[in-house]
Amino acid sequence: MYKILTKQMLNDSVCRMDIEAPMVARKALAGQFIIFRVDDLGERVPLTVADYDREKGTVTIIFQIVGKSTYRLSQKEAGEYILDFAGPLGKASKLDDYKKVLVVGGGVGCAIAYPQAKALHGLGAQVDLIAGFRSKDIVILEDEMRAACDNLYVCTDDGSYGIPGFVTTQIQKLLDEGGKYDVVIAIGPVIMMKVICDLTAKYGVKTEVSLNPLMVDGTGMCGCCRVTVDGQVKFACVDGPDFDGHKVDFTELMKRNNVFRDIEAEDLKQAHSGSAPAARPPASEPEAAHVCNLTGEVRQPGERPKRNMSLRKVVMPEQNPDVRNKNFEEVSYGYTPEMAVEEARRCLGCKNKPCVSNCPVLIDIPAFILKIAEGDFEGAYKVISEASSLPAVCGRVCPQETQCEQTCVRGVKGEPVAIGRLERFAADWHMRQGASEVELPEQNGIKVAVIGAGPAGLTCAGDLAKRGYDVTVFETLHTPGGVLMYGIPEFRLPKAIVRKEIETLKKYNVDIETNMVIGKVLTVDELFAKGYKAVFIGSGAGLPSFMKIPGEASVGVYSANEYLTRVNLMSAFKENYDTPVPKSKSVAVVGGGNVAMDAARCAKRLGAEHVYIVYRRSEEEIPARREEIHHAKEEGIEFLLLNNPTEILADDKGHVNGMKCVRMELGEPDDSGRRRPKAVPGSEFLLDVDTVIIAIGTSPNPLIGSTTTNLERNKWGCIVADDNMKTTKEAVWAGGDAVTGAATVILAMGAGKTAAKAMHEYLTAKA
């Protein structure tokens, strides 16, 4: 929680607040921004840092009330708190190379221009500052700006105060009078920055703009803040927010920034009127099963339960497809105790345990299944939890068909034992019994830092905590869980399950600090300076990839990360939450992995009439789990296989209204072993869609790698680590998607487990 120390309404629609945030204030610089969230229902909103006081530990924000979230923030008073305040984010403005500068602010953009001018003036530059407003009654920060520059020119569009006319008139006057500026810095409405850049280009004056486009996470994960600069896609939160204004595609940017304008206007109207959309009822949980003496079977000590030699798995009940594709409740209900015992008795209890060797976290699978077969469900959970920190998660989302179940002997002549379903059953049964105490190890007093609270980080933290280490997990987002929270939909992995798993982890005294952007708030080297003896990096691979085809920046084109983050992390599918999500009629999801299936199935549940999976290879090569493909087809997702997009079309307002595709055929295998697709000449066709979701992969965010000395990365930006997850930097390990690129939850967990063991051996040897 972050305390509001002061509040001031600068005019009817602009508010200034000083927030108590010492960690942010310590590192904040001119040009950077923060992400705030008012409460659990609020969306993540970026605001530029207007000022900061390192001694007092405060950060000043100045914002215009334009939607529900900023309105709700404006209703807070001094002494009250906001839930999240993450930062500083983005690159600081480069200000030390200039001798004479013209800073131009427009409207609330003056709140951003002011710290830029102040910093430049403090460095000894001559600063002229033009502040533009529509009229006298909305002028803000005049005294502060005057003190931060050599010459202040206040302009009003209607001539009611200061210099009459637009800021461009005063800029042109200064340039015509012989003003020689090293750079013009323009900050304000996009249309204002565009016009300024058009003007300064004629004079050959370098011009930088500060962009504050739409974004959800603020670290590059969602791709929502992408802008086209010099023909290349850039992310404002990672590569900016400052860019060469003469290279920015402002026309494209203006269209994208207006995507939720109507929604914001309606939300603001409702907020002012005090009305709100009716909340949907919470999803119902499956009824807790009663555990009884299921079979009445009498066995001698050491005797195995009677085996079930059926060649088929016990079918797990699930929602009807035509019902579930309209709700976000979990698709599968899970086994009843009777079903679990029946399925567990299919296990042969092989002595060589081939299933265990194919499990990334090495769960003793025959042992926990035997416990279920005996009716000892809590015993089964204890066996699983010795190896896995997230059993209820793994039972739902791990691709058992390509891991433990792939090597199950029962699969030779029939279906393998349903290992994943049984793992889920044991974990769910344990959770339904209520809170249970854990046995805490003796503490050794050694501090270890874990960066990232996703599957790799949580597993590493749990294993180290169970060995007695003092573990702190630093998470960028406002809640732990990583991809488990933002990437995997509620109908596949209920968030209540993830939260319960994390609460169990916290019982081992694992400290989880959210809103901690390592690389910004603290660096890896600073963690060592704070007394941490080893560091594990499990920051994932959240930077989305795009196809680089024409029209990809159109309104209605989303990365799968952005789309799923809005739906999953920010609960946009619930009407009482602030974060908007598009209401689409016809959606194309480009890609064939699990992420593509998740995005497509979410779009269907949000009301789309047609949802297409557009994939350039055949179903044989599609990388998604067979179960997810099966469920998607049942729910009405249409598969357009052996097709590839070539261009996204848009109307005159920049909104998607179609996608050009070409049919493909498979040629010789490529480096991955899959047959390489190639276009069929003359097979182009138009797909009628209004939304396109790109789900073709992600790469690691460069933030930690670029701020950590001696940490080697490969050409894809992945951290280089050996088989024990040791990096090239002393006392630093890394694992999961940050090392491998986008992969599975269980592989990330396996990496976290391997790293924890290696870190323990290293620290023990150093002691």
Coordinates of N, CA, C and O in Angstrom, one line a residue, residues 160-313:
S160 N -7.1 33.8 -24.0 CA -7.6 34.3 -22.7 C -6.5 34.6 -21.7 O -6.7 35.2 -20.7
Y161 N -5.3 34.1 -22.0 CA -4.2 34.4 -21.1 C -2.9 34.2 -21.9 O -2.7 33.4 -22.8
G162 N -1.9 35.0 -21.5 CA -0.6 34.9 -22.1 C -0.6 35.2 -23.6 O -1.2 36.1 -24.1
I163 N 0.2 34.4 -24.3 CA 0.3 34.6 -25.8 C -0.8 33.9 -26.5 O -1.0 32.7 -26.3
P164 N -1.6 34.6 -27.3 CA -2.7 34.0 -28.0 C -2.2 33.0 -29.1 O -1.2 33.3 -29.8
G165 N -2.9 31.9 -29.2 CA -2.6 31.0 -30.3 C -2.0 29.7 -29.9 O -1.7 29.4 -28.7
F166 N -1.7 28.8 -30.8 CA -1.1 27.5 -30.5 C 0.4 27.6 -30.3 O 1.0 28.6 -30.6
V167 N 0.9 26.5 -29.7 CA 2.3 26.5 -29.3 C 3.2 26.6 -30.6 O 4.3 27.1 -30.5
T168 N 2.7 26.1 -31.7 CA 3.5 26.1 -32.9 C 3.8 27.5 -33.4 O 4.8 27.7 -34.0
T169 N 2.8 28.4 -33.1 CA 3.0 29.8 -33.5 C 4.2 30.4 -32.8 O 5.1 31.0 -33.4
Q170 N 4.3 30.1 -31.5 CA 5.5 30.6 -30.7 C 6.8 29.9 -31.1 O 7.8 30.5 -31.2
I171 N 6.7 28.6 -31.4 CA 7.9 27.9 -31.8 C 8.4 28.5 -33.1 O 9.6 28.8 -33.2
Q172 N 7.5 28.7 -34.1 CA 8.0 29.2 -35.3 C 8.6 30.6 -35.2 O 9.6 31.0 -35.8
K173 N 8.0 31.4 -34.3 CA 8.5 32.8 -34.0 C 9.9 32.7 -33.5 O 10.8 33.4 -34.0
L174 N 10.1 31.8 -32.5 CA 11.5 31.7 -31.9 C 12.5 31.3 -33.0 O 13.6 31.7 -33.0
L175 N 12.1 30.3 -33.8 CA 13.0 29.8 -34.8 C 13.3 30.9 -35.9 O 14.4 31.0 -36.4
D176 N 12.2 31.6 -36.3 CA 12.4 32.6 -37.3 C 13.3 33.8 -36.8 O 13.9 34.5 -37.5
E177 N 13.3 34.0 -35.4 CA 14.1 35.1 -34.8 C 15.5 34.6 -34.7 O 16.3 35.4 -34.0
G178 N 15.8 33.4 -35.1 CA 17.2 33.0 -35.1 C 17.6 32.1 -33.9 O 18.7 31.9 -33.6
G179 N 16.5 31.6 -33.2 CA 16.8 30.7 -32.1 C 17.5 29.4 -32.6 O 17.0 28.7 -33.4
K180 N 18.7 29.2 -32.0 CA 19.4 28.0 -32.4 C 19.4 27.0 -31.2 O 20.0 27.2 -30.2
Y181 N 18.6 26.0 -31.3 CA 18.4 25.0 -30.3 C 19.1 23.7 -30.6 O 19.0 23.2 -31.8
D182 N 19.7 23.1 -29.6 CA 20.3 21.8 -29.8 C 19.2 20.7 -30.1 O 19.3 19.8 -30.8
V183 N 18.0 20.9 -29.4 CA 16.9 20.0 -29.5 C 15.7 20.7 -29.0 O 15.7 21.6 -28.2
V184 N 14.6 20.3 -29.6 CA 13.2 20.6 -29.2 C 12.6 19.4 -28.5 O 12.6 18.3 -29.1
I185 N 12.1 19.5 -27.3 CA 11.5 18.4 -26.6 C 10.0 18.7 -26.5 O 9.6 19.7 -25.8
A186 N 9.2 17.9 -27.1 CA 7.8 18.1 -27.2 C 7.0 17.0 -26.4 O 7.3 15.8 -26.6
I187 N 6.1 17.5 -25.5 CA 5.4 16.6 -24.6 C 4.0 17.0 -24.5 O 3.7 18.2 -24.1
G188 N 3.0 16.2 -24.9 CA 1.6 16.6 -24.8 C 0.8 15.7 -25.6 O 1.1 14.6 -26.0
P189 N -0.4 16.2 -26.1 CA -1.3 15.4 -26.9 C -0.6 15.0 -28.2 O 0.3 15.7 -28.7
V190 N -0.9 13.8 -28.7 CA -0.2 13.2 -29.8 C -0.3 14.1 -31.0 O 0.7 14.4 -31.7
I191 N -1.5 14.7 -31.3 CA -1.6 15.6 -32.4 C -0.7 16.8 -32.3 O -0.2 17.3 -33.3
M192 N -0.6 17.3 -31.1 CA 0.3 18.5 -30.9 C 1.8 18.1 -31.2 O 2.5 18.8 -31.9
M193 N 2.2 16.9 -30.7 CA 3.6 16.5 -31.0 C 3.8 16.3 -32.5 O 4.9 16.6 -33.0
K194 N 2.8 15.8 -33.2 CA 2.9 15.5 -34.6 C 3.1 16.9 -35.3 O 4.0 17.0 -36.2
V195 N 2.3 17.9 -35.0 CA 2.4 19.1 -35.7 C 3.7 19.8 -35.4 O 4.3 20.4 -36.3
I196 N 4.2 19.7 -34.2 CA 5.5 20.3 -33.8 C 6.6 19.7 -34.6 O 7.5 20.3 -35.2
C197 N 6.5 18.3 -34.7 CA 7.6 17.6 -35.5 C 7.5 18.0 -37.0 O 8.6 18.1 -37.6
D198 N 6.3 18.1 -37.5 CA 6.2 18.6 -38.9 C 6.9 20.0 -39.1 O 7.5 20.2 -40.1
L199 N 6.7 20.8 -38.1 CA 7.3 22.2 -38.2 C 8.8 22.2 -38.0 O 9.5 22.7 -38.9
T200 N 9.3 21.5 -37.0 CA 10.7 21.5 -36.8 C 11.5 20.8 -37.9 O 12.7 21.1 -38.1
A201 N 10.9 19.8 -38.5 CA 11.5 19.1 -39.6 C 11.9 20.1 -40.7 O 12.9 20.0 -41.4
K202 N 11.1 21.1 -41.0 CA 11.3 22.1 -42.0 C 12.6 23.0 -41.6 O 13.2 23.5 -42.5
Y203 N 12.8 23.1 -40.3 CA 14.0 23.9 -39.9 C 15.2 23.1 -39.6 O 16.3 23.6 -39.3
G204 N 15.0 21.7 -39.7 CA 16.2 20.9 -39.5 C 16.6 20.8 -38.0 O 17.8 20.6 -37.7
V205 N 15.6 21.0 -37.1 CA 15.9 21.0 -35.7 C 15.6 19.6 -35.1 O 14.5 19.2 -35.2
K206 N 16.5 19.0 -34.4 CA 16.3 17.7 -33.8 C 15.1 17.9 -32.8 O 15.1 18.8 -32.0
T207 N 14.2 16.9 -32.8 CA 13.1 17.0 -31.9 C 12.8 15.6 -31.3 O 12.7 14.6 -32.0
E208 N 12.7 15.6 -30.0 CA 12.4 14.4 -29.2 C 11.0 14.5 -28.6 O 10.6 15.6 -28.2
V209 N 10.3 13.4 -28.6 CA 8.9 13.4 -28.0 C 8.9 12.3 -26.9 O 9.6 11.3 -27.0
S210 N 8.0 12.6 -26.0 CA 7.8 11.6 -24.9 C 6.4 11.0 -25.1 O 5.4 11.7 -25.0
L211 N 6.4 9.7 -25.3 CA 5.1 9.0 -25.7 C 4.6 8.3 -24.5 O 5.4 7.6 -23.7
N212 N 3.3 8.4 -24.3 CA 2.7 7.7 -23.2 C 1.5 6.9 -23.7 O 0.3 7.2 -23.4
P213 N 1.7 5.9 -24.6 CA 0.6 5.2 -25.2 C 0.0 4.2 -24.2 O 0.3 4.1 -23.1
L214 N -1.0 3.5 -24.8 CA -1.7 2.4 -24.0 C -0.7 1.4 -23.5 O 0.3 1.0 -24.2
M215 N -0.8 0.9 -22.3 CA 0.0 -0.2 -21.8 C -0.7 -0.9 -20.7 O -1.6 -0.3 -20.1
V216 N -0.4 -2.1 -20.4 CA -1.0 -2.9 -19.3 C 0.0 -3.2 -18.2 O -0.3 -3.0 -17.1
D217 N 1.2 -3.7 -18.6 CA 2.1 -4.1 -17.5 C 3.2 -3.1 -17.3 O 3.7 -2.9 -16.2
G218 N 3.7 -2.4 -18.3 CA 4.7 -1.4 -18.2 C 6.2 -1.9 -18.3 O 7.1 -1.2 -18.1
T219 N 6.4 -3.2 -18.6 CA 7.7 -3.8 -18.7 C 8.0 -4.4 -20.0 O 9.0 -5.1 -20.2
G220 N 7.1 -4.3 -21.0 CA 7.3 -4.8 -22.3 C 6.6 -6.2 -22.5 O 6.6 -6.7 -23.6
M221 N 5.9 -6.7 -21.5 CA 5.3 -8.0 -21.5 C 4.1 -8.0 -22.5 O 3.9 -9.0 -23.2
C222 N 3.3 -7.0 -22.4 CA 2.1 -7.0 -23.2 C 2.2 -6.6 -24.6 O 1.4 -7.0 -25.5
G223 N 3.1 -5.7 -25.0 CA 3.3 -5.3 -26.3 C 2.2 -4.2 -26.7 O 2.2 -3.8 -27.9
C224 N 1.4 -3.8 -25.8 CA 0.3 -2.9 -26.0 C 0.9 -1.5 -26.4 O 0.3 -0.8 -27.2
C225 N 2.0 -1.2 -25.8 CA 2.6 0.2 -26.0 C 3.5 0.3 -27.3 O 4.2 1.2 -27.4
R226 N 3.3 -0.6 -28.2 CA 4.2 -0.6 -29.4 C 3.9 0.6 -30.2 O 2.8 1.0 -30.4
V227 N 5.0 1.2 -30.7 CA 4.9 2.3 -31.7 C 5.9 2.0 -32.8 O 6.9 1.3 -32.7
T228 N 5.6 2.6 -34.0 CA 6.5 2.4 -35.1 C 7.4 3.6 -35.2 O 7.0 4.7 -35.3
V229 N 8.7 3.4 -35.1 CA 9.7 4.4 -35.2 C 10.7 4.0 -36.3 O 11.4 3.0 -36.2
D230 N 10.8 4.9 -37.3 CA 11.7 4.7 -38.4 C 11.5 3.3 -39.0 O 12.4 2.6 -39.4
G231 N 10.2 2.9 -39.1 CA 9.8 1.7 -39.7 C 9.9 0.5 -38.9 O 9.6 -0.6 -39.3
Q232 N 10.4 0.6 -37.6 CA 10.7 -0.5 -36.7 C 9.7 -0.4 -35.6 O 9.4 0.6 -35.0
V233 N 9.2 -1.6 -35.1 CA 8.3 -1.7 -33.9 C 9.2 -1.5 -32.7 O 10.2 -2.2 -32.5
K234 N 8.8 -0.5 -31.9 CA 9.4 -0.3 -30.6 C 8.4 -0.3 -29.5 O 7.2 -0.1 -29.7
F235 N 8.8 -0.7 -28.3 CA 8.0 -0.7 -27.1 C 8.3 0.5 -26.3 O 9.4 0.7 -25.8
A236 N 7.3 1.4 -26.0 CA 7.5 2.6 -25.3 C 8.0 2.4 -23.9 O 8.8 3.2 -23.4
C237 N 7.6 1.3 -23.3 CA 7.9 1.1 -21.9 C 9.4 0.5 -21.7 O 10.0 0.6 -20.7
V238 N 9.9 0.0 -22.8 CA 11.2 -0.6 -22.8 C 12.2 0.3 -23.5 O 13.3 0.6 -23.0
D239 N 11.9 0.6 -24.8 CA 12.8 1.4 -25.6 C 12.6 2.9 -25.4 O 13.5 3.7 -25.9
G240 N 11.6 3.3 -24.8 CA 11.3 4.8 -24.6 C 11.1 5.1 -23.1 O 11.8 4.5 -22.3
P241 N 10.3 6.1 -22.8 CA 9.3 6.7 -23.7 C 9.7 7.8 -24.6 O 8.9 8.3 -25.4
D242 N 11.0 8.2 -24.6 CA 11.5 9.2 -25.5 C 12.0 8.7 -26.8 O 12.7 7.7 -26.9
F243 N 11.5 9.3 -27.9 CA 11.9 8.9 -29.3 C 12.2 10.1 -30.1 O 11.7 11.2 -29.8
D244 N 12.9 9.9 -31.2 CA 13.1 10.9 -32.2 C 11.8 11.2 -32.9 O 11.2 10.3 -33.6
G245 N 11.2 12.4 -32.7 CA 9.9 12.7 -33.2 C 9.8 12.7 -34.7 O 8.7 12.4 -35.2
H246 N 10.8 12.9 -35.4 CA 10.8 12.9 -36.8 C 10.7 11.5 -37.4 O 10.5 11.3 -38.6
K247 N 10.9 10.5 -36.6 CA 10.8 9.1 -37.1 C 9.6 8.3 -36.6 O 9.4 7.2 -36.9
V248 N 8.7 9.0 -35.7 CA 7.6 8.3 -35.2 C 6.4 8.4 -36.2 O 6.1 9.4 -36.8
D249 N 5.7 7.3 -36.3 CA 4.5 7.2 -37.1 C 3.3 7.7 -36.3 O 2.6 6.9 -35.6
F250 N 3.1 9.0 -36.3 CA 2.0 9.6 -35.4 C 0.6 9.2 -35.9 O -0.3 9.0 -35.0
T251 N 0.4 9.0 -37.2 CA -0.9 8.7 -37.6 C -1.4 7.4 -37.1 O -2.5 7.2 -36.6
E252 N -0.5 6.4 -37.1 CA -0.7 5.1 -36.6 C -0.9 5.2 -35.1 O -1.9 4.6 -34.5
L253 N -0.1 5.9 -34.4 CA -0.2 6.1 -32.9 C -1.5 6.7 -32.5 O -2.1 6.2 -31.5
M254 N -2.0 7.7 -33.2 CA -3.2 8.3 -32.8 C -4.4 7.4 -32.9 O -5.3 7.3 -32.1
K255 N -4.4 6.5 -33.9 CA -5.5 5.6 -34.1 C -5.4 4.5 -33.0 O -6.5 4.2 -32.4
R256 N -4.2 4.1 -32.6 CA -4.1 3.1 -31.6 C -4.5 3.6 -30.2 O -5.2 3.0 -29.4
N257 N -4.1 4.9 -30.0 CA -4.4 5.5 -28.7 C -5.9 5.7 -28.4 O -6.4 5.9 -27.3
N258 N -6.7 5.7 -29.5 CA -8.2 5.9 -29.4 C -9.0 4.7 -29.2 O -10.2 4.7 -29.2
V259 N -8.3 3.5 -29.1 CA -9.0 2.2 -29.2 C -10.0 2.1 -28.0 O -11.1 1.5 -28.2
F260 N -9.7 2.6 -26.9 CA -10.6 2.5 -25.7 C -11.2 3.8 -25.3 O -11.8 4.0 -24.2
R261 N -11.2 4.8 -26.2 CA -11.6 6.1 -25.9 C -13.1 6.1 -25.5 O -13.5 6.7 -24.5
D262 N -14.0 5.5 -26.3 CA -15.4 5.4 -26.1 C -15.7 4.7 -24.7 O -16.6 5.1 -24.0
I263 N -14.9 3.6 -24.5 CA -15.1 2.9 -23.2 C -14.8 3.8 -22.0 O -15.5 3.9 -21.0
E264 N -13.6 4.5 -22.1 CA -13.2 5.4 -21.1 C -14.3 6.5 -20.8 O -14.6 6.8 -19.7
A265 N -14.8 7.1 -21.9 CA -15.8 8.1 -21.8 C -17.0 7.6 -21.0 O -17.6 8.3 -20.2
E266 N -17.5 6.4 -21.4 CA -18.7 5.9 -20.8 C -18.4 5.5 -19.3 O -19.2 5.8 -18.4
D267 N -17.2 5.0 -19.1 CA -16.9 4.6 -17.7 C -16.8 5.9 -16.8 O -17.2 5.9 -15.7
L268 N -16.2 7.0 -17.4 CA -16.2 8.2 -16.6 C -17.6 8.8 -16.4 O -17.8 9.3 -15.3
K269 N -18.4 8.7 -17.4 CA -19.8 9.1 -17.2 C -20.5 8.3 -16.0 O -21.2 8.9 -15.2
Q270 N -20.3 7.0 -16.0 CA -20.9 6.2 -15.0 C -20.3 6.5 -13.6 O -21.0 6.5 -12.6
A271 N -19.0 6.8 -13.6 CA -18.3 7.1 -12.3 C -18.9 8.4 -11.8 O -19.1 8.5 -10.6
H272 N -19.1 9.4 -12.6 CA -19.6 10.7 -12.1 C -21.0 10.5 -11.6 O -21.5 11.2 -10.7
S273 N -21.8 9.6 -12.3 CA -23.2 9.5 -11.9 C -23.4 8.5 -10.7 O -24.5 8.5 -10.2
G274 N -22.3 7.8 -10.4 CA -22.4 6.9 -9.2 C -22.9 5.6 -9.6 O -23.0 4.7 -8.8
S275 N -23.2 5.3 -10.9 CA -23.7 4.0 -11.3 C -22.5 3.1 -11.7 O -21.4 3.6 -11.9
A276 N -22.8 1.9 -11.8 CA -21.7 0.9 -12.2 C -22.4 -0.3 -12.8 O -23.5 -0.6 -12.4
P277 N -21.8 -1.0 -13.7 CA -22.4 -2.2 -14.3 C -22.5 -3.2 -13.2 O -21.8 -3.3 -12.2
A278 N -23.6 -4.0 -13.3 CA -23.8 -5.1 -12.4 C -22.7 -6.1 -12.4 O -22.3 -6.5 -13.4
A279 N -22.3 -6.5 -11.2 CA -21.3 -7.5 -11.1 C -21.8 -8.9 -11.4 O -23.0 -9.2 -11.1
R280 N -21.0 -9.7 -12.1 CA -21.4 -11.1 -12.4 C -21.3 -11.9 -11.1 O -20.4 -11.6 -10.3
P281 N -22.1 -12.9 -10.9 CA -22.0 -13.7 -9.7 C -20.6 -14.5 -9.8 O -20.2 -14.8 -10.9
P282 N -20.0 -14.7 -8.7 CA -18.8 -15.5 -8.7 C -18.9 -16.9 -9.2 O -20.0 -17.5 -9.1
A283 N -17.9 -17.4 -9.8 CA -18.0 -18.7 -10.4 C -18.1 -19.7 -9.2 O -17.5 -19.6 -8.2
S284 N -19.0 -20.7 -9.4 CA -19.2 -21.7 -8.4 C -18.1 -22.7 -8.3 O -17.5 -23.0 -9.4
E285 N -17.8 -23.1 -7.1 CA -16.7 -24.2 -7.0 C -17.3 -25.5 -7.0 O -18.5 -25.7 -6.5
P286 N -16.6 -26.5 -7.5 CA -17.2 -27.9 -7.4 C -17.4 -28.3 -6.0 O -16.7 -27.9 -5.1
E287 N -18.5 -29.0 -5.7 CA -18.9 -29.4 -4.4 C -17.8 -30.3 -3.8 O -17.3 -31.2 -4.5
A288 N -17.4 -30.0 -2.6 CA -16.4 -30.8 -1.9 C -16.8 -32.2 -1.8 O -18.0 -32.5 -1.3
A289 N -16.0 -33.2 -2.2 CA -16.4 -34.6 -2.1 C -16.3 -35.1 -0.7 O -15.4 -34.7 0.1
H290 N -17.2 -36.0 -0.3 CA -17.1 -36.7 1.0 C -16.2 -38.0 0.9 O -16.5 -38.8 0.0
V291 N -15.2 -38.1 1.6 CA -14.3 -39.2 1.6 C -14.8 -40.3 2.6 O -14.9 -40.0 3.8
C292 N -15.0 -41.5 2.1 CA -15.5 -42.5 3.0 C -14.7 -43.8 2.7 O -13.8 -43.8 2.0
N293 N -15.1 -44.9 3.4 CA -14.5 -46.2 3.1 C -15.1 -46.6 1.8 O -16.2 -47.2 1.7
L294 N -14.3 -46.4 0.7 CA -14.8 -46.5 -0.6 C -15.2 -47.9 -1.1 O -16.1 -48.2 -1.8
T295 N -14.3 -48.8 -0.7 CA -14.5 -50.2 -1.2 C -14.7 -51.3 -0.2 O -15.2 -52.3 -0.5
G296 N -14.4 -51.0 1.1 CA -14.5 -52.0 2.1 C -13.5 -53.1 2.0 O -13.6 -54.2 2.6
E297 N -12.6 -52.9 1.0 CA -11.6 -54.0 0.8 C -10.6 -54.2 2.0 O -10.2 -53.2 2.6
V298 N -10.4 -55.5 2.3 CA -9.4 -55.8 3.4 C -8.2 -56.3 2.8 O -8.2 -57.3 2.0
R299 N -7.0 -55.7 3.2 CA -5.7 -56.2 2.6 C -4.8 -56.4 3.8 O -4.8 -55.8 4.8
Q300 N -3.8 -57.3 3.5 CA -2.8 -57.6 4.5 C -1.7 -56.5 4.4 O -1.6 -55.8 3.3
P301 N -0.9 -56.2 5.5 CA 0.1 -55.2 5.4 C 1.1 -55.5 4.2 O 1.5 -56.6 4.0
G302 N 1.3 -54.4 3.5 CA 2.3 -54.5 2.3 C 1.6 -55.0 1.0 O 2.2 -55.0 0.0
E303 N 0.4 -55.4 1.1 CA -0.3 -55.9 0.0 C -0.9 -54.8 -0.9 O -1.5 -53.9 -0.3
R304 N -0.6 -54.8 -2.2 CA -1.1 -53.7 -3.0 C -2.6 -53.9 -3.2 O -3.2 -55.0 -3.2
P305 N -3.3 -52.7 -3.4 CA -4.7 -52.8 -3.7 C -4.9 -53.6 -5.0 O -4.1 -53.7 -5.9
K306 N -6.1 -54.2 -5.2 CA -6.5 -54.9 -6.4 C -6.3 -54.0 -7.6 O -6.8 -52.9 -7.6
R307 N -5.6 -54.5 -8.6 CA -5.4 -53.7 -9.8 C -6.6 -53.6 -10.7 O -7.4 -54.6 -10.8
N308 N -6.7 -52.5 -11.4 CA -7.7 -52.3 -12.4 C -7.0 -52.4 -13.8 O -6.1 -51.5 -14.1
M309 N -7.2 -53.4 -14.5 CA -6.5 -53.7 -15.8 C -7.2 -53.1 -17.0 O -6.9 -53.5 -18.1
S310 N -8.1 -52.2 -16.8 CA -8.8 -51.5 -18.0 C -7.7 -50.9 -18.8 O -6.8 -50.3 -18.4
L311 N -7.9 -50.9 -20.2 CA -7.0 -50.3 -21.1 C -7.3 -48.8 -21.2 O -6.5 -48.1 -21.9
R312 N -8.4 -48.3 -20.7 CA -8.8 -47.0 -20.9 C -8.7 -46.2 -19.5 O -9.0 -46.8 -18.5
K313 N -8.4 -44.9 -19.6 CA -8.4 -44.1 -18.4 C -9.8 -43.9 -17.9 O -10.8 -44.0 -18.7

